[in-house]
Amino acid sequence: MRPTGRLHIGHYHGALTNWVRLQQDKECFFFVADWHALTTAYDDVSVIGSSVWDMVIDWLAAGVDPEKSTIFLQSRLPQHAELHVLLSMITPLGWLERVPTYKDQQEKLSGKDLATYGFLGYPLLQSADILLYQANHVPVGEDQVPHIELTREVARRFNHIFGREPDFEEKARAAAKKLGGKRDKQFFDLRTRYQQDGDKAALEQGRALVSDSASLSNADRERLLGYIDGSSKRILTEPGALLTEASRVVGLDGQKMSKSYGNTIMMREEPEALTRKIKTMPTDTQRVRRTDPGEPERCPVWQFHQVYSTPETREWVQAGCRSAGIGCLECKQPVIDAMLAEQAPMHERALQYVANPKRVREVVEHGNERARVVAEQTMQDVRAAMGLAY
Ligand code: SF4
C-alpha cells in the first residue's frame, strides 16, 4: 500500500479486513510501497515521510499482527530495486505501454507530468515486489489484475531465458535419446508442434511419452518435461490474483470515499468528530421536513446501513423512512453506534504505538529483517541464473 496519508474506513473495509483474514492461515507479506508513492508524488515528497508510520499504525490498529505477518518498508530492501533493474533487461517496452493503468492514470492526473521512466516502469517494480517473495497469490482489486498478469508474463519469460542448467540443451537432447526406439524423434516432433504452433494436444502427448517411459532417471524426466514446455527449471514463481471485492463504503456525500473529496471518516476518528460527521451528513434531499416520507435509495446514510447494520435494523430504516415514522437523526444513531464500536478496539490497539512511536519503528525493522532473508534467497538464485554470481 502506498503511503499517501492516514487511512479511512474505505481502506479498512476494502483491504485491511481482508489482510487480517488472510494472515490467519497464510504466510503474508505487507509492505509500505514508498518508492511507488514517488512515481506520482515526486514533486511533493513531504507527504510520503509523514504518512509511512501513521499508515503502519493504522494497519496494526486494524488487527494486522506483526507476529503472524511480515510488515516491512520497501525502500529499506534494495533487493526490490535490484530485481526491478534486472527484470527491465528482459521486459519488452510494449508490455508496459499496454498496461491499462498507464494511460488511465496519465489522463486522470493530467495536471502532472507522468511521461517519466519511473511511471512507465512502476508495474515492473510491482512485479519485482511480488516475485522477490515467490508469492503464490496477491490480494488485489479488479483494476490491478493486469499488473498480476504482467508479473506472470515476466516470470515466465525470465524462467524461459534463465531458468536452465548451463548445459541444459545438451543434457535434454541426450535424455531424449534415452527414450529409446523411435520415441526420441516423436518427442522432438511433438515439441516442435507445441513450441512453434502452440499445439496443446502435442504438449500433452509429449508429457505422457516422457512420464510413461521406464528408461529415464528422475532427473532426465524433469529435464524433458521442462524441455518440452519451455519452462525448464523455475526460478521465479508465477503468482495468481486473489480478488478482493471493491469496498462498498461510500463517502459522507454518497460519492467514492476519498481524501480529495473531503468526505472521509478516518479509521481512528475521534468519537466526537465521527458523531458530528454522521449527524451533519446529507440525507435524501427530497425529505425536507420530518413529516415528509423519504427514500433510502436516494440517501447516503442508507449505504452506511448496508455495511454496518443488521437485517432487522435495515428493515426498520426502510419502513420508518418511507412512512416518515422515524427522523433522520434517529436513523443515523445505529450507524454512529456501529462505527464507534468498530473503532474502539482500533483506538485501543493503536494506543501503545501512538504513545511510543519507537515501537512502530521496531515492528517495521523486525519485518524488514524477516523480508530480507526471503528476498536475498531469491536474489542469489536470480544473480546466479543471470551469470552474475562471480
Ligand atoms: Fe436517509 Fe434514514 Fe433519513 Fe431515510 S430516514 S432519508 S434513510 S437518514
Short mmCIF file of N, CA, C and O in Angstrom, two decimals, residues 6-10 12 58 61 252 257 259 262-278 304 308 336 339-348 350:
data_model
loop_
_atom_site.label_atom_id
_atom_site.label_comp_id
_atom_site.label_asym_id
_atom_site.label_seq_id
_atom_site.Cartn_x
_atom_site.Cartn_y
_atom_site.Cartn_z
N ARG A 6 -3.16 9.24 6.33
CA ARG A 6 -3.89 8.36 7.26
C ARG A 6 -4.98 7.61 6.49
O ARG A 6 -5.49 8.10 5.49
N LEU A 7 -5.32 6.43 6.95
CA LEU A 7 -6.29 5.62 6.23
C LEU A 7 -7.72 5.87 6.72
O LEU A 7 -7.93 6.21 7.88
N HIS A 8 -8.67 5.71 5.81
CA HIS A 8 -10.08 5.90 6.18
C HIS A 8 -10.81 4.56 6.16
O HIS A 8 -10.24 3.52 5.79
N ILE A 9 -12.09 4.60 6.50
CA ILE A 9 -12.81 3.32 6.64
C ILE A 9 -13.02 2.63 5.29
O ILE A 9 -13.30 1.44 5.25
N GLY A 10 -12.86 3.37 4.20
CA GLY A 10 -12.91 2.73 2.88
C GLY A 10 -11.71 1.79 2.72
O GLY A 10 -11.84 0.67 2.22
N TYR A 12 -10.14 0.45 5.21
CA TYR A 12 -10.34 -0.62 6.18
C TYR A 12 -11.20 -1.74 5.59
O TYR A 12 -10.82 -2.90 5.59
N ASP A 58 -2.13 2.43 11.44
CA ASP A 58 -3.48 2.06 11.01
C ASP A 58 -3.58 0.56 10.73
O ASP A 58 -4.58 -0.07 11.05
N ALA A 61 -3.63 -1.13 14.01
CA ALA A 61 -4.91 -0.84 14.66
C ALA A 61 -6.01 -1.73 14.08
O ALA A 61 -6.90 -2.19 14.79
N LEU A 252 -19.22 10.52 2.82
CA LEU A 252 -20.33 11.16 3.52
C LEU A 252 -21.35 11.77 2.56
O LEU A 252 -22.50 11.97 2.90
N MET A 257 -15.43 7.34 -1.40
CA MET A 257 -14.75 7.96 -0.26
C MET A 257 -13.30 8.28 -0.64
O MET A 257 -12.56 7.40 -1.05
N LYS A 259 -9.94 11.28 0.22
CA LYS A 259 -9.47 12.47 0.94
C LYS A 259 -9.65 13.72 0.08
O LYS A 259 -10.01 14.78 0.58
N GLY A 262 -12.93 15.34 0.45
CA GLY A 262 -13.29 15.83 1.79
C GLY A 262 -14.52 15.14 2.36
O GLY A 262 -15.33 15.76 3.06
N ASN A 263 -14.70 13.85 2.05
CA ASN A 263 -15.91 13.15 2.50
C ASN A 263 -15.58 11.88 3.30
O ASN A 263 -16.32 10.92 3.27
N THR A 264 -14.46 11.93 4.01
CA THR A 264 -13.98 10.69 4.64
C THR A 264 -14.34 10.60 6.12
O THR A 264 -14.53 11.60 6.81
N ILE A 265 -14.37 9.35 6.59
CA ILE A 265 -14.33 9.07 8.03
C ILE A 265 -13.06 8.26 8.22
O ILE A 265 -12.87 7.22 7.58
N MET A 266 -12.18 8.77 9.07
CA MET A 266 -10.89 8.10 9.23
C MET A 266 -11.07 6.82 10.05
O MET A 266 -12.08 6.63 10.71
N MET A 267 -10.04 5.95 9.97
CA MET A 267 -10.12 4.70 10.72
C MET A 267 -10.07 4.92 12.23
O MET A 267 -10.66 4.18 12.98
N ARG A 268 -9.30 5.92 12.64
CA ARG A 268 -9.23 6.20 14.07
C ARG A 268 -9.73 7.62 14.29
O ARG A 268 -9.01 8.49 14.75
N GLU A 269 -10.95 7.84 13.92
CA GLU A 269 -11.56 9.16 14.01
C GLU A 269 -11.88 9.42 15.50
O GLU A 269 -12.27 8.49 16.22
N GLU A 270 -11.71 10.66 15.93
CA GLU A 270 -12.12 10.99 17.30
C GLU A 270 -13.62 10.75 17.41
O GLU A 270 -14.36 11.17 16.51
N PRO A 271 -14.10 10.10 18.51
CA PRO A 271 -15.53 9.79 18.60
C PRO A 271 -16.44 11.01 18.39
O PRO A 271 -17.46 10.91 17.72
N GLU A 272 -16.03 12.17 18.96
CA GLU A 272 -16.90 13.36 18.81
C GLU A 272 -16.96 13.76 17.34
O GLU A 272 -18.03 14.11 16.82
N ALA A 273 -15.81 13.73 16.67
CA ALA A 273 -15.77 14.15 15.26
C ALA A 273 -16.58 13.16 14.42
O ALA A 273 -17.34 13.57 13.52
N LEU A 274 -16.45 11.87 14.72
CA LEU A 274 -17.20 10.86 13.96
C LEU A 274 -18.71 11.11 14.12
O LEU A 274 -19.46 11.16 13.13
N THR A 275 -19.13 11.32 15.37
CA THR A 275 -20.56 11.55 15.63
C THR A 275 -21.04 12.80 14.89
O THR A 275 -22.09 12.79 14.23
N ARG A 276 -20.23 13.85 14.95
CA ARG A 276 -20.64 15.10 14.28
C ARG A 276 -20.74 14.90 12.77
O ARG A 276 -21.68 15.36 12.14
N LYS A 277 -19.77 14.20 12.21
CA LYS A 277 -19.78 14.00 10.75
C LYS A 277 -21.04 13.26 10.29
O LYS A 277 -21.64 13.60 9.28
N ILE A 278 -21.41 12.23 11.04
CA ILE A 278 -22.60 11.47 10.62
C ILE A 278 -23.85 12.30 10.86
O ILE A 278 -24.76 12.36 10.02
N PHE A 304 -24.47 3.40 4.38
CA PHE A 304 -23.74 3.00 5.59
C PHE A 304 -24.48 1.87 6.31
O PHE A 304 -23.88 0.95 6.84
N TYR A 308 -23.07 -1.51 7.86
CA TYR A 308 -22.92 -1.58 9.32
C TYR A 308 -24.11 -2.18 10.07
O TYR A 308 -23.98 -2.48 11.25
N ILE A 336 -23.90 5.45 13.81
CA ILE A 336 -22.89 6.04 14.70
C ILE A 336 -22.43 5.00 15.73
O ILE A 336 -21.23 4.78 15.93
N MET A 339 -20.23 2.32 14.10
CA MET A 339 -18.89 2.80 13.74
C MET A 339 -18.03 3.00 14.98
O MET A 339 -16.84 2.64 15.00
N LEU A 340 -18.63 3.55 16.03
CA LEU A 340 -17.86 3.75 17.27
C LEU A 340 -17.41 2.41 17.83
O LEU A 340 -16.27 2.25 18.29
N ALA A 341 -18.31 1.40 17.75
CA ALA A 341 -17.95 0.07 18.27
C ALA A 341 -16.84 -0.54 17.43
O ALA A 341 -15.95 -1.20 17.96
N GLU A 342 -16.88 -0.31 16.13
CA GLU A 342 -15.84 -0.86 15.25
C GLU A 342 -14.48 -0.20 15.56
O GLU A 342 -13.43 -0.85 15.51
N GLN A 343 -14.53 1.10 15.85
CA GLN A 343 -13.28 1.83 16.01
C GLN A 343 -12.68 1.73 17.42
O GLN A 343 -11.49 1.99 17.59
N ALA A 344 -13.50 1.39 18.40
CA ALA A 344 -12.98 1.35 19.79
C ALA A 344 -11.75 0.44 19.91
O ALA A 344 -10.72 0.87 20.44
N PRO A 345 -11.81 -0.81 19.41
CA PRO A 345 -10.59 -1.65 19.53
C PRO A 345 -9.42 -1.12 18.70
O PRO A 345 -8.26 -1.36 19.03
N MET A 346 -9.73 -0.37 17.63
CA MET A 346 -8.63 0.20 16.83
C MET A 346 -7.89 1.26 17.65
O MET A 346 -6.66 1.29 17.67
N HIS A 347 -8.66 2.12 18.32
CA HIS A 347 -8.02 3.14 19.17
C HIS A 347 -7.16 2.45 20.22
O HIS A 347 -6.04 2.87 20.49
N GLU A 348 -7.72 1.40 20.77
CA GLU A 348 -7.01 0.71 21.84
C GLU A 348 -5.70 0.08 21.35
O GLU A 348 -4.66 0.23 21.96
N ALA A 350 -4.00 0.95 18.80
CA ALA A 350 -3.06 1.98 18.33
C ALA A 350 -2.35 2.70 19.47
O ALA A 350 -1.28 3.27 19.29
#
